[in-house]
Coordinates of C-alpha atoms in Angstrom, one line a residue:
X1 CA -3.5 13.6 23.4
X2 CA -4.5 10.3 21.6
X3 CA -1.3 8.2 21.6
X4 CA -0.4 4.6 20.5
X5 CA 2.9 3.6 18.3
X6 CA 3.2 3.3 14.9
X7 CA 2.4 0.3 13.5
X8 CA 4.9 -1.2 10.4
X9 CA 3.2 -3.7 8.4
X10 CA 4.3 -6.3 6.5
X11 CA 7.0 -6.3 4.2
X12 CA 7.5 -7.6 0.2
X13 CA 10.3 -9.7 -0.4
X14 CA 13.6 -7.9 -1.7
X15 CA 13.9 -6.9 -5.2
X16 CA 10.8 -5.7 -7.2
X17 CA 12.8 -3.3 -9.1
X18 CA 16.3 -4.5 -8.7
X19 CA 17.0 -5.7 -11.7
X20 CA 14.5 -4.2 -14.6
X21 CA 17.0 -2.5 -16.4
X22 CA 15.3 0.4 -14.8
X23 CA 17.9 3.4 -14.0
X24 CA 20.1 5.0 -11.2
X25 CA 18.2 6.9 -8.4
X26 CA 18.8 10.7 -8.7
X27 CA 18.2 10.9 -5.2
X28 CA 19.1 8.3 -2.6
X29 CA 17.1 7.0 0.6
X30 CA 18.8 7.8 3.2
X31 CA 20.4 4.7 5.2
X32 CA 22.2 3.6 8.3
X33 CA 26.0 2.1 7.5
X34 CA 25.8 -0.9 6.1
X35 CA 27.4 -4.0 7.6
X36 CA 29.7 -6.3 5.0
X37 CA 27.8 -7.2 1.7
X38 CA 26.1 -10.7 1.7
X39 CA 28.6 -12.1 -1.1
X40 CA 26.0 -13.6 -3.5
X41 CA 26.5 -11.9 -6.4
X42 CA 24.4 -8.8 -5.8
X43 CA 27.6 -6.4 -6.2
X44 CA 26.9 -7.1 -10.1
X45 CA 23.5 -6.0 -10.2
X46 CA 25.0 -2.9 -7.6
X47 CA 27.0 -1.5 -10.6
X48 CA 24.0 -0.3 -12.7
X49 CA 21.3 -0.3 -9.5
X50 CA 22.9 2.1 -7.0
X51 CA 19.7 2.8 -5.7
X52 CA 18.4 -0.7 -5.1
X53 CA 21.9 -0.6 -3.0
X54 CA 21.0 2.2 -0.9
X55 CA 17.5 1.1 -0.4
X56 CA 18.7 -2.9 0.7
X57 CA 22.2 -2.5 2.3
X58 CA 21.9 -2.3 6.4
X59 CA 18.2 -3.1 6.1
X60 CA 16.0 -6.0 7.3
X61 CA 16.1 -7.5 4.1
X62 CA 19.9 -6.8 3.1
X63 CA 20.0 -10.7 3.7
X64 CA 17.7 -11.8 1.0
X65 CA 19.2 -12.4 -2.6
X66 CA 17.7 -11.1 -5.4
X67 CA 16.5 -13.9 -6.6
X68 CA 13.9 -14.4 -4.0
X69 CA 12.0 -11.8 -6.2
X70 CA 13.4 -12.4 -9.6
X71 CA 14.3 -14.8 -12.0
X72 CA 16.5 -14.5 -15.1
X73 CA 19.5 -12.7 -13.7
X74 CA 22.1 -14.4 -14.8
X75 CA 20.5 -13.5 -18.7
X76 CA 20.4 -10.2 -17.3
X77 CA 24.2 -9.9 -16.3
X78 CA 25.1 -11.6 -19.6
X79 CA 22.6 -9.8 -22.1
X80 CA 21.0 -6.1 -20.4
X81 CA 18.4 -6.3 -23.0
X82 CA 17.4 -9.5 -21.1
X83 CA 14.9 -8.5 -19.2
X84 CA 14.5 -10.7 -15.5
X85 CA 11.5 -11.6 -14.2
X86 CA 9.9 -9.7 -11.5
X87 CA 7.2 -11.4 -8.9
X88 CA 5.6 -8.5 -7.3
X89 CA 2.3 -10.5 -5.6
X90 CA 1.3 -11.2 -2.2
X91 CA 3.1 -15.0 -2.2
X92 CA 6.1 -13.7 -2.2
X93 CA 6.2 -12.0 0.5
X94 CA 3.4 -14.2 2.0
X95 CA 6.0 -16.8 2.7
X96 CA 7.9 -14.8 5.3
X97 CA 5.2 -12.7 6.5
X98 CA 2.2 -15.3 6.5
X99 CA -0.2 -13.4 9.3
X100 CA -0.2 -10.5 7.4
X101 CA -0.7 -12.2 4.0
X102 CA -3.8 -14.5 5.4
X103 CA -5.6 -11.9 6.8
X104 CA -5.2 -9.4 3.8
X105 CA -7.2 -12.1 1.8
X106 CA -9.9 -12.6 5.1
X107 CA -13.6 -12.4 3.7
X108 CA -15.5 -10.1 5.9
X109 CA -19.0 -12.2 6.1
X110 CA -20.9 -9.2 7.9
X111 CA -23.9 -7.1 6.0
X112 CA -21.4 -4.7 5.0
X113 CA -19.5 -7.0 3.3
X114 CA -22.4 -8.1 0.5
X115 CA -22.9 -6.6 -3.0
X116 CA -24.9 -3.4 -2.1
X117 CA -25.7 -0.3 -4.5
X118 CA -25.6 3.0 -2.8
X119 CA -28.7 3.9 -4.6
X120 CA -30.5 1.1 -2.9
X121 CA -32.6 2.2 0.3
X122 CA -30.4 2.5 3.3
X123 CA -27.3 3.1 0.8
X124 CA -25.1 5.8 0.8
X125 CA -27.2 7.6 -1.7
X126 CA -30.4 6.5 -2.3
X127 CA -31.5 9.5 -5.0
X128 CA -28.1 9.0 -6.9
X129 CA -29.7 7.9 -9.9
X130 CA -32.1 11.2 -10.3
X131 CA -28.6 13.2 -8.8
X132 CA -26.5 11.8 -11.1
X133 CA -28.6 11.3 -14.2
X134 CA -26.2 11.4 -17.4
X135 CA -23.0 9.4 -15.3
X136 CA -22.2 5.6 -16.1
X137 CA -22.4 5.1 -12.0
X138 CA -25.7 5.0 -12.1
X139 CA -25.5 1.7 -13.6
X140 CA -24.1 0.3 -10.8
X141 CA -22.5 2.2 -7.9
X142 CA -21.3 -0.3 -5.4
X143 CA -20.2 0.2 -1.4
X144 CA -16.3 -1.5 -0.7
X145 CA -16.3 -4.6 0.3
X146 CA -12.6 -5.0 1.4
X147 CA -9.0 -4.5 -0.7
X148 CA -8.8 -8.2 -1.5
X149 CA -12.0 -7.8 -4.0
X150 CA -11.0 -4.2 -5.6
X151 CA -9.7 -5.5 -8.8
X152 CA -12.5 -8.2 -9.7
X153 CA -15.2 -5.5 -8.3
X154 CA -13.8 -2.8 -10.6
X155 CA -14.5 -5.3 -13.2
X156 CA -17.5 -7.2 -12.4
X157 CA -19.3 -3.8 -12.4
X158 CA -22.2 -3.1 -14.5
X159 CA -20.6 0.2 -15.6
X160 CA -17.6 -1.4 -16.6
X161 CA -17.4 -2.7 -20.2
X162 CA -21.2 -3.6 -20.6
X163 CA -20.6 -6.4 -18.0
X164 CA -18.6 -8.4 -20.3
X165 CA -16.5 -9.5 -16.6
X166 CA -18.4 -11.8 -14.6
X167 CA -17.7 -14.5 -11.6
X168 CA -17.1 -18.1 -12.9
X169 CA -19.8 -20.1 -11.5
X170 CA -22.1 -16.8 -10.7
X171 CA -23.0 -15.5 -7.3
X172 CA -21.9 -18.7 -5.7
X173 CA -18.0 -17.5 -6.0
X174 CA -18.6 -13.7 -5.7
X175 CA -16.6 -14.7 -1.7
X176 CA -13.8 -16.1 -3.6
X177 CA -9.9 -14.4 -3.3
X178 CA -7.2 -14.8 -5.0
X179 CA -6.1 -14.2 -8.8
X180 CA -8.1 -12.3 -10.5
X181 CA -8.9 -14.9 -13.3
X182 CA -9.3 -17.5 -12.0
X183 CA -12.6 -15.5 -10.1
X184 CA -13.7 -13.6 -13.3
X185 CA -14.5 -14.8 -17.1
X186 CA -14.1 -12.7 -20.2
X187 CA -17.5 -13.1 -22.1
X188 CA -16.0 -11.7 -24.9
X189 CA -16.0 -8.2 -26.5
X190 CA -19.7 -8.5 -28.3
X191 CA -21.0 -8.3 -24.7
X192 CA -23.3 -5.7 -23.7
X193 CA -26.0 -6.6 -21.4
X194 CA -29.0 -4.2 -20.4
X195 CA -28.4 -1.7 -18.8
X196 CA -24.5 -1.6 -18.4
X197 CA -22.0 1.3 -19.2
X198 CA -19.1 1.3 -21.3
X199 CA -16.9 2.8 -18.7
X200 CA -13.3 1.5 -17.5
X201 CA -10.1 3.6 -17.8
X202 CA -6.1 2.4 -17.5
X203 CA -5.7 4.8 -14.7
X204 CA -8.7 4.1 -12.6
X205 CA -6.6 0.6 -12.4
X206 CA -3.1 1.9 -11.0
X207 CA -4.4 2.0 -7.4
X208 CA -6.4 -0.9 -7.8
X209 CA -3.9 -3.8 -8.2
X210 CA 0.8 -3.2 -7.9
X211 CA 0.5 -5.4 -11.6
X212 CA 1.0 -3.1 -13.8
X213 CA 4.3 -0.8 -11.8
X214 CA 6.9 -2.1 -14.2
X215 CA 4.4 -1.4 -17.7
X216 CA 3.4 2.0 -16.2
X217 CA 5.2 5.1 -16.9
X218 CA 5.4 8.1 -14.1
X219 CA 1.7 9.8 -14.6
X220 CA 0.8 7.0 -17.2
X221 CA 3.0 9.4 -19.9
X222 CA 3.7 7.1 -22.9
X223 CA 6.9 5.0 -22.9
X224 CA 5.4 2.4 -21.2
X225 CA 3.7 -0.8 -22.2
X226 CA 0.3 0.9 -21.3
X227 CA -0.5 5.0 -20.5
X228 CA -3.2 6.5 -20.2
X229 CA -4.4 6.1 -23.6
X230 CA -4.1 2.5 -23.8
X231 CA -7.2 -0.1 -24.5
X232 CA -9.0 -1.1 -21.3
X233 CA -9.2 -4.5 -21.8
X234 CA -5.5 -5.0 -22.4
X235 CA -4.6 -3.5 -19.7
X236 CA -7.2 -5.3 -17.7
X237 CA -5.9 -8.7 -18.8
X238 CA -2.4 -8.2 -17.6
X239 CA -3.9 -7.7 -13.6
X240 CA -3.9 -10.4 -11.6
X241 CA -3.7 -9.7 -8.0
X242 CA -5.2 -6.3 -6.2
X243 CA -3.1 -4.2 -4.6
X244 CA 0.6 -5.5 -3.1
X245 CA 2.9 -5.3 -0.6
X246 CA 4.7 -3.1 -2.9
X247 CA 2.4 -0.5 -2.6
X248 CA 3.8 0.8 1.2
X249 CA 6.8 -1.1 1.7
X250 CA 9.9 -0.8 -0.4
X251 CA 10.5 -4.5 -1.4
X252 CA 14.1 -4.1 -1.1
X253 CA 15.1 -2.3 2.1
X254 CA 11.4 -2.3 3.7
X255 CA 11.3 1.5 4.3
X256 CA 7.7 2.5 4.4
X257 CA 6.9 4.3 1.0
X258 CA 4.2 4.9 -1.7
X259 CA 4.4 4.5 -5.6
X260 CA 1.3 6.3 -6.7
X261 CA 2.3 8.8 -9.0
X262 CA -0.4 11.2 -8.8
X263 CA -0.4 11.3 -5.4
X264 CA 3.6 11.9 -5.3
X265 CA 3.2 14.6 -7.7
X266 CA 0.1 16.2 -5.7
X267 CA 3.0 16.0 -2.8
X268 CA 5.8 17.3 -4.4
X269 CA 3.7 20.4 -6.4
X270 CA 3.3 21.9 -2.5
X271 CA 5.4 20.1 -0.1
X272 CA 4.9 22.6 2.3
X273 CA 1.5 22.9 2.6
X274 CA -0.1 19.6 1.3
X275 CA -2.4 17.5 3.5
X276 CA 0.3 15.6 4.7
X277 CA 2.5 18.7 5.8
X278 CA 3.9 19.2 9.2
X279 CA 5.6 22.1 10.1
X280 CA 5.8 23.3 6.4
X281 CA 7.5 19.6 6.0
X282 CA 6.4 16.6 4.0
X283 CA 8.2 13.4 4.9
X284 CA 8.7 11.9 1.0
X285 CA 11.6 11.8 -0.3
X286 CA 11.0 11.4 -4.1
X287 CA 13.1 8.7 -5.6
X288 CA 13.3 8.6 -9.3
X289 CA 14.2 6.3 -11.8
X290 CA 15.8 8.2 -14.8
X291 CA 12.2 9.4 -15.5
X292 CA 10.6 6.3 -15.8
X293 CA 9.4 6.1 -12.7
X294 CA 9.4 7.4 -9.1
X295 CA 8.4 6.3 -5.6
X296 CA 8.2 7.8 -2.4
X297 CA 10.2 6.9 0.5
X298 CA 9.5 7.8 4.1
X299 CA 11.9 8.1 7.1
X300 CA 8.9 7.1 9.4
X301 CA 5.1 5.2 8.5
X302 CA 2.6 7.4 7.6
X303 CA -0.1 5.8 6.8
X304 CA -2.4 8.8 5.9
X305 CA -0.2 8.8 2.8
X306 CA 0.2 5.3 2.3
X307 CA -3.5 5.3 2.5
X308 CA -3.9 8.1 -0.1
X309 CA -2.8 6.5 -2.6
X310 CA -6.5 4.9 -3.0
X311 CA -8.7 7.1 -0.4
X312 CA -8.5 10.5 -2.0
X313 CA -10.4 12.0 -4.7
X314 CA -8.9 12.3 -8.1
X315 CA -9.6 12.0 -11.4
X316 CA -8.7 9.4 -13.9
X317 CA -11.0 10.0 -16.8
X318 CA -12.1 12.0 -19.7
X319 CA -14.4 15.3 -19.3
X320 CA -14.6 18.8 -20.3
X321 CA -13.1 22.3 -20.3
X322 CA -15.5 24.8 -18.3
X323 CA -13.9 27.7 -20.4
X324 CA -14.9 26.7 -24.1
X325 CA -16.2 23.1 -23.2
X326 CA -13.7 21.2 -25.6
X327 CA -12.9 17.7 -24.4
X328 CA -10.4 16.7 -22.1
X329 CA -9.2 13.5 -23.2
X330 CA -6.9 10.8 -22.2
X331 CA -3.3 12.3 -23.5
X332 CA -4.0 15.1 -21.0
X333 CA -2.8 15.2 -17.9
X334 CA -5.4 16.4 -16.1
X335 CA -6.8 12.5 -16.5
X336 CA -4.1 11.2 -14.0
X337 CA -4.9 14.3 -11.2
X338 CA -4.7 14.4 -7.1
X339 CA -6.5 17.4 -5.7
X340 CA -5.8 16.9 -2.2
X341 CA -8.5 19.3 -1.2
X342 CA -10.9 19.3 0.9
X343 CA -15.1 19.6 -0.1
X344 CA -15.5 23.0 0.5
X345 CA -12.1 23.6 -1.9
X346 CA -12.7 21.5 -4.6
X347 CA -15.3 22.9 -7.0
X348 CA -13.1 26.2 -7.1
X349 CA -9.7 23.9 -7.6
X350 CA -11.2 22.0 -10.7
X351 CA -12.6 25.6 -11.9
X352 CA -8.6 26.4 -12.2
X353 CA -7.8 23.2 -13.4
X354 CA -10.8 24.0 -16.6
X355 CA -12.3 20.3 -15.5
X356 CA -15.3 19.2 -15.3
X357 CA -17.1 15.3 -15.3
X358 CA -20.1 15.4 -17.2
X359 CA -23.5 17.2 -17.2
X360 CA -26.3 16.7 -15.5
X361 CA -29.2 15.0 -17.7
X362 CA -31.9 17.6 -16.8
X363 CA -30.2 20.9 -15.9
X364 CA -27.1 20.7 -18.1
X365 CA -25.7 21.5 -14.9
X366 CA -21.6 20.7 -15.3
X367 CA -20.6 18.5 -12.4
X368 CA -17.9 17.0 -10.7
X369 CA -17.7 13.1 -10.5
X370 CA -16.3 12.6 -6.7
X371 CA -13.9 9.3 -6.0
X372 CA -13.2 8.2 -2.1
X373 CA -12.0 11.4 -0.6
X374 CA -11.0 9.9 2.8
X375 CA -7.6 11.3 3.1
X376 CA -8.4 14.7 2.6
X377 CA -11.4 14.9 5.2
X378 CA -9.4 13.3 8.0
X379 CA -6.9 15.7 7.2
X380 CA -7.2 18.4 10.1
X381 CA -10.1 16.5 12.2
X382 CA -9.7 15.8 15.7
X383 CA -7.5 12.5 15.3
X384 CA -5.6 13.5 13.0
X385 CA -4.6 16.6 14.9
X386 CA -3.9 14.0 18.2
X387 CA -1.6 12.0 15.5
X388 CA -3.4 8.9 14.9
X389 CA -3.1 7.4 11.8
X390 CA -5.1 5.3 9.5
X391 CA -3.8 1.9 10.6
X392 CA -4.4 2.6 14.2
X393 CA -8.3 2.1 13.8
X394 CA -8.4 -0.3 10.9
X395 CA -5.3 -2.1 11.1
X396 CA -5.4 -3.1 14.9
X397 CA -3.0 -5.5 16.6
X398 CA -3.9 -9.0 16.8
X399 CA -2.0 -12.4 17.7
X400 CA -1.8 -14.7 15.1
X401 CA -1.7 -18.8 14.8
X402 CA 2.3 -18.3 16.0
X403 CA 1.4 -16.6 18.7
X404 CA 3.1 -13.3 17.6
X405 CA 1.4 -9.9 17.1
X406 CA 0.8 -8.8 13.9
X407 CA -1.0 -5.8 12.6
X408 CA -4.1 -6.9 10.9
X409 CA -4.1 -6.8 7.1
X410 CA -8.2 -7.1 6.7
X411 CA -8.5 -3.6 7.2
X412 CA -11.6 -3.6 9.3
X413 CA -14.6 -1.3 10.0
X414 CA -13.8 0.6 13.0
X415 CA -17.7 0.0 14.0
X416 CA -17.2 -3.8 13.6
X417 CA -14.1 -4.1 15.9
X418 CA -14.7 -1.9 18.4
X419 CA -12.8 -3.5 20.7
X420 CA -9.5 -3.8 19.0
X421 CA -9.7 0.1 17.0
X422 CA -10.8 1.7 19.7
X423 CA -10.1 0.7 23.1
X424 CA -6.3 1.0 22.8
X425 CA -6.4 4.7 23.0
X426 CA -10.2 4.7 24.9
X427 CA -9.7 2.2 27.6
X428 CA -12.1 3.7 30.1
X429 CA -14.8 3.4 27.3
X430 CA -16.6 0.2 26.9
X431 CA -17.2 -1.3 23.3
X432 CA -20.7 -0.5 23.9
X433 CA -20.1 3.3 24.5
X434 CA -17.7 3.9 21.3
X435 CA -20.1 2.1 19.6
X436 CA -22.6 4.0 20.2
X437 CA -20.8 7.1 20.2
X438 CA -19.5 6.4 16.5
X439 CA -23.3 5.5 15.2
X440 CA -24.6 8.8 16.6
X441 CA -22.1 10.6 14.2
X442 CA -22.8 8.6 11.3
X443 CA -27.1 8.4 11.5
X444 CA -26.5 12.7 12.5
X445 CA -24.2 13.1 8.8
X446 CA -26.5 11.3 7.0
X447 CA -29.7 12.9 8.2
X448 CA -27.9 15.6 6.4
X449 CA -27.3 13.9 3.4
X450 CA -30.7 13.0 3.3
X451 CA -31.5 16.6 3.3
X452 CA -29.3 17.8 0.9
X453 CA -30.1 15.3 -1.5
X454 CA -33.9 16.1 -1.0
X455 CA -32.8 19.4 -2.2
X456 CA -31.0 18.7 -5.0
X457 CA -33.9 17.0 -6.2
X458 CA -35.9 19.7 -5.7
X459 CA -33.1 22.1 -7.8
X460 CA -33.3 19.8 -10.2
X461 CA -37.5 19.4 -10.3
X462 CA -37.9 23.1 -10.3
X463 CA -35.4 23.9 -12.7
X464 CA -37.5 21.3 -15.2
X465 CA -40.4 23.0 -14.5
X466 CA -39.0 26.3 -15.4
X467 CA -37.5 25.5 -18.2
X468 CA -41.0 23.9 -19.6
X469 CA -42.6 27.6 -18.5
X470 CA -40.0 29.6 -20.9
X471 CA -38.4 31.1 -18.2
X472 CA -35.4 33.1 -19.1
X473 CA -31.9 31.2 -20.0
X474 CA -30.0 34.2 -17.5
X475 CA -32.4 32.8 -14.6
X476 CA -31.4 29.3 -15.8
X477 CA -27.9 29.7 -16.0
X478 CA -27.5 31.5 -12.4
X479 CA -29.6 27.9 -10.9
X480 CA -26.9 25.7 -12.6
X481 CA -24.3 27.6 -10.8
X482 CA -25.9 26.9 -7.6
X483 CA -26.5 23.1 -9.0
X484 CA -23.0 22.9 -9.6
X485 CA -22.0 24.3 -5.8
X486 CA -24.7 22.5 -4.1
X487 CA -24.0 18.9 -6.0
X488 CA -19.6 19.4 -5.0
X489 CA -20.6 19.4 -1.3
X490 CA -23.2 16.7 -1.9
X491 CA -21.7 14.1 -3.8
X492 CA -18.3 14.3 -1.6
X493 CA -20.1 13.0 1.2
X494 CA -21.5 9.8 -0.6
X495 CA -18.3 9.0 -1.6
X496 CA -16.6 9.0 1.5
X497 CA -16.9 5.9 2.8
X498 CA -17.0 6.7 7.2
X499 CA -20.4 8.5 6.6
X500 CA -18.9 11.5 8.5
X501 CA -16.6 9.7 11.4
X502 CA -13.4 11.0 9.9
X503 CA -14.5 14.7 10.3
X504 CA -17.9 15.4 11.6
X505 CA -17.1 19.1 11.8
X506 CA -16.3 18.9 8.5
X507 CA -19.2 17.1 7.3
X508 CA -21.7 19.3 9.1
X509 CA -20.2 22.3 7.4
X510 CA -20.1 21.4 3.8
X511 CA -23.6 19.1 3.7
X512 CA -25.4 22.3 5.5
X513 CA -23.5 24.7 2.5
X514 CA -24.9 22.4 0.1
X515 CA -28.7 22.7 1.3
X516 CA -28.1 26.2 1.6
X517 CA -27.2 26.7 -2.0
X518 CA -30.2 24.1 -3.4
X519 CA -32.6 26.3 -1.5
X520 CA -31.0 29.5 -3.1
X521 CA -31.0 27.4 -6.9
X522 CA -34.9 26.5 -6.0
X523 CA -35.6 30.2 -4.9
X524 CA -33.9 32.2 -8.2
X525 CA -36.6 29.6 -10.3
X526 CA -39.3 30.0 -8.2
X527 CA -39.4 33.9 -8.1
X528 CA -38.6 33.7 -11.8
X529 CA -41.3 31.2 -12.5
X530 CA -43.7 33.7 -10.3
X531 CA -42.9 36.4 -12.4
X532 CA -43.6 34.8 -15.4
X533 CA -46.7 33.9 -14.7
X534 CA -48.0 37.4 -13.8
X535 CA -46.6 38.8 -17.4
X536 CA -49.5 36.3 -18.6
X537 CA -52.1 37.9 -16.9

């Protein structure tokens, strides 16, 4: 069995929350005794924030005032309506924690690490555009480039808001870090340039940057300064840093956590049979804020969750009913929505949830838009079954400028530090070997992606051809069914960013399922097109 320990990152700062005028926890973390109070006032803010108590008191950062993290507080004590100021980006806790914080903003400068479309040869899916016809990522449909870019590449996109977001100075600063405007200009809202979408939802954002945690109510429900329904653009203004500390360390007592509400929803709906589940157990303890808001704390890392939070499929947009094919639209829940399902599962799940993405351009097929589904396909592979966790292969140890070991913020490529993800727990492998061994996965998966997007196409080609003949709408209808199978265990595999690695198994299965059930679409139209042509005889 794989073993290595578990890894705790870096830590924010005490107090995000402390002092918002936010509400008492209806369920405490739980906490060792606390030693005597640092006497700096914080009993005040204690009456009203029992939780922040609980959370801070006996932890490593029950020394900090609340003031390292807010301003204000003395208005606060005076006046509750005062609202303090909150400081929830990386400099905060960068000061204490500066290894962590330089590497999180480390530009990878490999090939993986440049602007490249996954519809480009050698992409992740170079027949996405035909595949896809009728979405907005066809526009533009880029591979990750690393967390400290998420926010200004969700912007800069060509399917985001008719490009009006580019990079001050043009390509020469598409390396740069750091706050999001001062990277990116607004070129006003006039701007559409060819071919760009109009695409760009408030939710999409609330794993992309920890901005927006205090505006955001639990699910993006209204009560908040922006929900689900709120105008892109504002909400887009108000982000300035990609995704914080915050996000898997509580800032206050530095128990790992997570604060995605989806995902802590997806959790709490089956906590005994979710993903994350062991022995019919989820370690999350729900925490929540007098309905405002919740956050998940953990009694030990996991990072599979705290990963999850971004890597999973989910959906964030608008779409359709498949019963009666009225519109979903962004006061429904079902726009804020986990799955947590694997890709063999997921077609039938979003049958039950009566969602679907869009339709196909040509077959009117009703598809299923797929997000990063990492989580879920590591979930039950062989190292997740050993115990290894996320930040074990992309999060290695390193010694920084001080001297001291750190777990690396960069998040790296496994197959670009071989040395350092691998070789802890392989050390009678050579880099070499792994190497090696890990490319042989990836070229064998997406030989059969390769396939099954052949296939597809062909679906997609015969069904055209069909439908120019006058064959039959029954014979039509029973191909899009197999369009809308085959595309599900596709598309999940394009998405997923290891090209495999994370559960070859897995991979095999569902890409193989897929080809099967083009060849079955491309057989009903063929012997239906056959038949048609001998009635003309």
């Amino acid at each position: 069995m794989l073993k290595r320990k578990v890894l705790v990152a870096a830590t924010l700062a005490a107090g995000a929350l402390a002092a918002m005028s936010l509400p008492s926890l209806t369920t405490a973390a739980k906490t060792k005794p606390a030693p005597k109070m640092v006497n700096d006032g914080r009993a005040k803010c204690y009456e009203c924030h029992e939780e922040v108590k609980a959370l801070k008191e006996g932890s490593k950062h029950a020394k900090l005032s609340c003031k390292t993290c807010h301003d204000r507080i003395d208005e606060h004590l005076k006046d509750s309506s005062t609202v303090p100021g909150t400081r929830v980006d990386h400099e905060v806790c960068g000061k204490c924690h500066k290894s962590q914080y330089d590497s999180f903003f480390e530009v990878h400068y490999d090939p993986s690490g440049a602007r490249k479309d996954k519809g480009m040869p050698g992409g992740r899916s170079p027949m996405q555009d035909k595949l896809l016809a009728g979405h907005g990522f066809t526009f533009e449909h880029t591979e990750p480039r690393g967390h400290a870019h998420m926010v200004v590449d969700q912007f800069a996109s060509d399917r985001f808001q008719g490009g009006r977001y580019q990079f001050k100075g043009g390509w020469a600063n598409y390396d740069k870090t750091g706050k999001t405007w001062d990277i990116l200009e607004d070129k006003g809202a006039g701007t559409k340039l060819p071919e760009t979408a109009m695409a760009g939802n408030p939710t999409c954002m609330q794993c992309k940057s920890s901005d927006l945690i205090l505006k955001w109510k639990f699910m993006g429900e209204k009560g908040g300064k922006f929900d689900r329904t709120s105008n892109v653009n504002d909400v887009a203004k108000e982000v300035q840093n990609p995704l914080g500390c915050i996000f898997c360390h509580d800032p206050h007592g530095t128990q790992p956590r997570v604060i995605r509400d989806a995902l802590i929803q997806g959790v709490q709906q089956n906590a005994g049979g979710n993903i994350f589940s062991k022995g019919g157990k989820t370690d999350l303890k729900a925490v929540d804020f007098r309905g405002f808001r919740k956050i998940g704390i953990m009694e030990k890392t996991d990072s599979r969750m705290m990963c999850a939070q971004c890597h999973v499929e989910y959906n964030c947009n608008a779409g359709t009913q498949w019963s009666d094919g009225k519109a979903v639209k962004g006061d429904d829940p079902r726009t804020n929505h986990f799955p947590l399902k694997s890709a063999k599962d997921l077609l039938e799940h979003y049958k039950k949830l009566d969602f679907y993405d869009f339709k196909h351009a040509v077959t009117g097929a009703r598809l299923v838009k797929l997000q990063h589904p990492e989580a879920e396909t590591y979930a039950g592979s062989v190292h997740d079954k050993a115990g290894v966790q996320c930040h074990q292969c992309h999060m290695p140890k390193q010694k920084g400028k001080d001297g001291k070991i750190f777990s690396s913020h960069s998040v790296v490529r496994p197959a670009h530090a071989v040395q350092e993800a691998c070789l802890g727990c392989h050390p009678k492998d050579g880099a070499a070997k792994k190497k090696y061994q890990i490319e042989t996965i990836r070229n064998y998966t997406k030989g059969k992606m390769r396939k099954a997007e052949y296939w597809l196409g062909s679906l997609i080609d015969t069904y055209a051809a069909a439908q120019r003949l006058g064959v039959a709408e029954t014979v039509l209808a029973q191909a899009r069914e197999k369009h809308e199978e085959a595309h599900v265990l596709w598309e999940y595999w394009t998405a997923e960013n290891s090209d495999g690695f994370h559960n070859p198994q897995l991979a095999r299965e569902s890409l193989t399922a897929s080809i099967s059930a083009s060849k079955a679409g491309v057989k009903i139209l063929n012997d239906a097109m056959l038949a048609k042509k001998d009635e003309k005889k």
